C-alpha positions as semicolon CSV with decimal commas, in nm:
position;residue;x (nm);y (nm);z (nm)
1;X;1,852;-1,395;-0,361
2;X;2,196;-1,303;-0,196
3;X;2,008;-1,174;0,133
4;X;2,161;-1,123;0,457
5;X;1,961;-1,152;0,768
6;X;1,936;-0,774;0,931
7;X;2,071;-0,655;1,253
8;X;1,726;-0,715;1,392
9;X;1,725;-1,085;1,289
10;X;1,635;-1,226;1,629
11;X;1,529;-1,481;1,877
12;X;1,202;-1,331;2,004
13;X;1,104;-1,347;2,377
14;X;0,808;-1,276;2,569
15;X;0,581;-1,456;2,850
16;X;0,395;-1,662;2,564
17;X;0,675;-1,781;2,302
18;X;1,045;-1,874;2,233
19;X;1,135;-1,853;1,838
20;X;1,400;-1,831;1,634
21;X;1,349;-1,655;1,292
22;X;1,558;-1,432;1,049
23;X;1,426;-1,100;0,933
24;X;1,536;-0,947;0,627
25;X;1,457;-0,580;0,640
26;X;1,401;-0,349;0,326
27;X;1,427;-0,570;0,021
28;X;1,333;-0,356;-0,260
29;X;1,081;-0,517;-0,456
30;X;1,070;-0,222;-0,705
31;X;1,276;0,093;-0,754
32;X;1,066;0,303;-0,475
33;X;0,957;0,027;-0,231
34;X;1,069;-0,222;0,007
35;X;0,942;-0,516;0,183
36;X;1,036;-0,723;0,529
37;X;1,062;-1,081;0,496
38;X;1,025;-1,262;0,837
39;X;1,147;-1,625;0,803
40;X;1,118;-1,888;1,108
41;X;1,370;-2,138;1,117
42;X;1,111;-2,415;1,191
43;X;0,860;-2,331;0,895
44;X;0,573;-2,484;0,749
45;X;0,473;-2,442;0,319
46;X;0,253;-2,131;0,372
47;X;0,340;-1,797;0,267
48;X;0,153;-1,482;0,430
49;X;0,173;-1,120;0,263
50;X;0,070;-0,854;0,485
51;X;-0,079;-0,507;0,387
52;X;-0,066;-0,239;0,639
53;X;-0,369;0,018;0,620
54;X;-0,368;0,414;0,655
55;X;-0,649;0,511;0,441
56;X;-0,405;0,500;0,177
57;X;-0,218;0,808;0,271
58;X;-0,008;0,690;0,558
59;X;0,117;0,384;0,750
60;X;0,422;0,182;0,699
61;X;0,512;-0,170;0,698
62;X;0,667;-0,144;1,062
63;X;0,356;-0,105;1,210
64;X;0,255;-0,478;1,125
65;X;0,562;-0,602;1,293
66;X;0,429;-0,744;1,602
67;X;0,182;-0,943;1,399
68;X;0,439;-1,064;1,148
69;X;0,654;-1,195;1,435
70;X;0,343;-1,394;1,586
71;X;0,276;-1,573;1,243
72;X;0,633;-1,626;1,204
73;X;0,637;-1,810;1,554
74;X;0,360;-2,035;1,386
75;X;0,578;-2,134;1,123
76;X;0,463;-1,890;0,848
77;X;0,675;-1,702;0,616
78;X;0,573;-1,349;0,606
79;X;0,610;-1,095;0,383
80;X;0,517;-0,741;0,487
81;X;0,543;-0,463;0,236
82;X;0,540;-0,081;0,188
83;X;0,315;0,081;-0,137
84;X;0,256;0,411;-0,296
85;X;0,073;0,632;-0,048
86;X;-0,163;0,878;-0,189
87;X;0,014;1,181;-0,018
88;X;-0,007;1,426;0,248
89;X;-0,105;1,681;-0,030
90;X;-0,488;1,526;0,076
91;X;-0,460;1,707;0,426
92;X;-0,294;1,999;0,271
93;X;-0,577;2,048;0,050
94;X;-0,857;2,028;0,341
95;X;-0,626;2,256;0,567
96;X;-0,594;2,514;0,304
97;X;-0,970;2,499;0,191
98;X;-1,075;2,569;0,555
99;X;-0,799;2,829;0,580
100;X;-0,897;3,004;0,262
101;X;-1,287;3,006;0,394
102;X;-1,146;3,149;0,727
103;X;-0,943;3,407;0,549
104;X;-1,256;3,502;0,364
105;X;-1,490;3,544;0,675
106;X;-1,204;3,765;0,834
107;X;-1,155;3,967;0,535
108;X;-1,531;4,065;0,540
109;X;-1,504;4,133;0,887
110;X;-1,189;4,334;0,899
111;X;-1,044;4,476;0,547
112;X;-0,712;4,521;0,670
113;X;-0,432;4,485;0,405
114;X;-0,246;4,208;0,596
115;X;-0,579;3,981;0,621
116;X;-0,639;4,057;0,263
117;X;-0,305;3,948;0,186
118;X;-0,314;3,616;0,359
119;X;-0,643;3,532;0,253
120;X;-0,557;3,600;-0,110
121;X;-0,243;3,396;-0,053
122;X;-0,455;3,096;0,097
123;X;-0,712;3,108;-0,187
124;X;-0,407;3,082;-0,459
125;X;-0,213;2,815;-0,262
126;X;-0,537;2,601;-0,236
127;X;-0,618;2,649;-0,608
128;X;-0,250;2,524;-0,699
129;X;-0,245;2,232;-0,491
130;X;-0,613;2,134;-0,593
131;X;-0,548;2,186;-0,991
132;X;-0,185;2,189;-1,077
133;X;-0,084;1,879;-0,845
134;X;-0,237;1,561;-1,045
135;X;-0,434;1,341;-0,836
136;X;-0,293;1,019;-0,775
137;X;-0,316;0,719;-1,001
138;X;-0,414;0,374;-0,803
139;X;-0,051;0,297;-0,817
140;X;-0,086;0,102;-0,467
141;X;-0,254;-0,187;-0,604
142;X;-0,007;-0,221;-0,863
143;X;0,264;-0,235;-0,608
144;X;0,084;-0,502;-0,414
145;X;0,062;-0,704;-0,740
146;X;0,442;-0,668;-0,760
147;X;0,503;-0,803;-0,410
148;X;0,294;-1,125;-0,503
149;X;0,513;-1,150;-0,804
150;X;0,830;-1,099;-0,620
151;X;0,701;-1,378;-0,370
152;X;0,641;-1,600;-0,665
153;X;0,999;-1,537;-0,842
154;X;1,189;-1,521;-0,510
155;X;1,082;-1,745;-0,239
156;X;1,135;-2,092;-0,345
157;X;1,468;-2,083;-0,137
158;X;1,241;-2,055;0,207
159;X;0,888;-2,183;0,148
160;X;0,678;-2,346;-0,063
161;X;0,501;-2,028;-0,210
162;X;0,223;-2,233;-0,397
163;X;0,038;-2,163;-0,111
164;X;-0,025;-1,750;-0,049
165;X;-0,263;-1,596;0,220
166;X;-0,310;-1,194;0,186
167;X;-0,371;-1,014;0,510
168;X;-0,476;-0,667;0,533
169;X;-0,592;-0,407;0,775
170;X;-0,836;-0,116;0,658
171;X;-0,722;0,015;0,339
172;X;-0,487;-0,270;0,333
173;X;-0,798;-0,538;0,360
174;X;-0,932;-0,334;0,061
175;X;-0,622;-0,396;-0,131
176;X;-0,575;-0,749;-0,024
177;X;-0,941;-0,842;-0,152
178;X;-0,900;-0,664;-0,485
179;X;-0,604;-0,808;-0,566
180;X;-0,742;-1,153;-0,472
181;X;-1,022;-1,097;-0,728
182;X;-0,759;-1,023;-0,990
183;X;-0,483;-1,282;-0,923
184;X;-0,768;-1,542;-0,781
185;X;-0,504;-1,816;-0,959
186;X;-0,217;-1,681;-0,728
187;X;-0,402;-1,605;-0,411
188;X;-0,514;-1,881;-0,187
189;X;-0,703;-1,704;0,074
190;X;-0,769;-1,350;0,225
191;X;-0,786;-1,231;0,570
192;X;-0,940;-0,877;0,561
193;X;-0,934;-0,683;0,895
194;X;-1,179;-0,372;0,925
195;X;-1,186;-0,349;0,543
196;X;-1,316;-0,095;0,289
197;X;-1,493;-0,284;0,056
198;X;-1,732;-0,027;-0,116
199;X;-1,579;0,305;-0,195
200;X;-1,939;0,424;-0,285
201;X;-2,040;0,393;0,046
202;X;-1,682;0,548;0,170
203;X;-1,765;0,810;-0,066
204;X;-2,076;0,900;0,136
205;X;-1,961;0,867;0,488
206;X;-1,641;1,106;0,392
207;X;-1,888;1,368;0,247
208;X;-1,680;1,409;-0,077
209;X;-1,423;1,316;-0,310
210;X;-1,143;1,479;-0,155
211;X;-0,994;1,144;-0,014
212;X;-1,070;0,904;-0,307
213;X;-0,992;1,125;-0,588
214;X;-0,641;1,148;-0,455
215;X;-0,599;0,791;-0,383
216;X;-0,759;0,670;-0,678
217;X;-0,775;0,949;-0,949
218;X;-1,099;1,099;-1,043
219;X;-1,338;0,832;-1,083
220;X;-1,711;0,842;-1,235
221;X;-1,782;0,496;-1,144
222;X;-1,635;0,357;-0,806
223;X;-1,698;-0,016;-0,913
224;X;-1,379;-0,051;-1,047
225;X;-1,174;-0,024;-0,734
226;X;-1,465;-0,163;-0,490
227;X;-1,391;-0,530;-0,388
228;X;-1,769;-0,589;-0,334
229;X;-1,853;-0,534;-0,714
230;X;-1,547;-0,746;-0,840
231;X;-1,644;-1,040;-0,673
232;X;-1,670;-1,366;-0,882
233;X;-1,729;-1,726;-0,855
234;X;-1,327;-1,815;-0,884
235;X;-1,247;-1,566;-0,572
236;X;-1,042;-1,762;-0,294
237;X;-1,189;-1,807;0,054
238;X;-1,232;-1,532;0,270
239;X;-1,202;-1,430;0,636
240;X;-1,371;-1,128;0,718
241;X;-1,323;-0,949;1,085
242;X;-1,476;-0,642;1,196
243;X;-1,500;-0,464;1,564
244;X;-1,823;-0,402;1,730
245;X;-1,695;-0,027;1,762
246;X;-1,656;0,026;1,388
247;X;-2,020;0,065;1,284
248;X;-1,918;0,236;0,941
249;X;-1,745;-0,029;0,827
250;X;-1,956;-0,302;0,936
251;X;-2,214;-0,233;0,678
252;X;-1,886;-0,302;0,414
253;X;-1,853;-0,605;0,583
254;X;-2,206;-0,749;0,562
255;X;-2,210;-0,645;0,172
256;X;-1,907;-0,814;0,127
257;X;-1,998;-1,142;0,291
258;X;-2,337;-1,162;0,098
259;X;-2,156;-1,077;-0,239
260;X;-1,901;-1,375;-0,174
261;X;-2,195;-1,604;-0,063
262;X;-2,377;-1,502;-0,371
263;X;-2,094;-1,602;-0,602
264;X;-2,044;-1,947;-0,401
265;X;-1,723;-1,859;-0,233
266;X;-1,646;-1,951;0,102
267;X;-1,657;-1,695;0,343
268;X;-1,635;-1,681;0,714
269;X;-1,738;-1,356;0,896
270;X;-1,687;-1,249;1,264
271;X;-1,742;-0,935;1,451
272;X;-1,513;-0,913;1,768
273;X;-1,510;-0,646;2,088
274;X;-1,312;-0,328;2,025
275;X;-1,263;-0,068;1,761
276;X;-1,078;-0,023;1,438
277;X;-0,722;-0,003;1,587
278;X;-0,784;-0,244;1,866
279;X;-0,864;-0,526;1,674
280;X;-0,490;-0,518;1,563
281;X;-0,368;-0,529;1,881
282;X;-0,262;-0,816;2,148
283;X;-0,272;-1,098;1,925
284;X;-0,034;-1,263;2,115
285;X;-0,256;-1,328;2,425
286;X;-0,427;-1,655;2,455
287;X;-0,777;-1,540;2,482
288;X;-0,754;-1,333;2,157
289;X;-1,005;-1,482;1,906
290;X;-0,897;-1,278;1,612
291;X;-0,542;-1,447;1,603
292;X;-0,651;-1,790;1,661
293;X;-0,942;-1,754;1,433
294;X;-0,709;-1,628;1,166
295;X;-0,481;-1,941;1,236
296;X;-0,740;-2,175;1,195
297;X;-0,864;-2,045;0,866
298;X;-0,499;-2,003;0,743
299;X;-0,452;-2,372;0,809
300;X;-0,781;-2,490;0,642
301;X;-0,694;-2,307;0,342
302;X;-0,330;-2,458;0,307
303;X;-0,477;-2,767;0,340
304;X;-0,722;-2,708;0,069
305;X;-0,470;-2,577;-0,188
306;X;-0,243;-2,862;-0,095
307;X;-0,165;-3,065;-0,423
């Protein structure tokens, strides 16, 4: 590949471990997005692809660096990727909508010329954003699929890429599960943490299409991009992890677990203390059951997929 370790290629030291690894940062896997590659000096034959969360509209691969380094410490070659986000105009739409409503209310209470102008402009800008800016096509799933192709084409110099595990958090878990159902021949296991598995359920909670239309385009049917509906008997083993203080997404995990079992797919589900974000913290602590469970799952899946 002709890559050189970045300046951040490092020996990591904390109270729990010493490890040597090379970190290759910002490798372009397509014309728009990059990935980071963590290669331990002493490695096994399994590759982990880590997909960050952020509601499809925010986030960056750098957020998963502590987890990627910890996985590399245990001998796994890790790929952490960026992907197309649905854009901050989602937030702009929401803000301008409420500004427009407020402007109309103030206009009715105080008919001054300035207030009239401001209210009119807010309505015009909101309308332009809502109708002129196109809603996003679901490019994010295509990007993650390209990362999988990149791993297959380029990692032969570093690892046996015949064993590939997807790990994702939140929106990243959604993308990981969806990709695994589509590319089940190329993915050998999925670790989904606090994931979204039913867009229909999410739409009921968010109270409208303002997020999903922008992240996936206008949808008459949410099933195409809902992992729970796309489960089939050939899906790889899944580990589903959720936090106790994440009630909304617990129902997603229950439904996904049931769907996997109904199709005869191995699934392990666990609920841990904490919330949607804390479940990703402090993996390095010896008592952290999230990371220890992930390690056991990856080991078992790698052994199952061994020739």
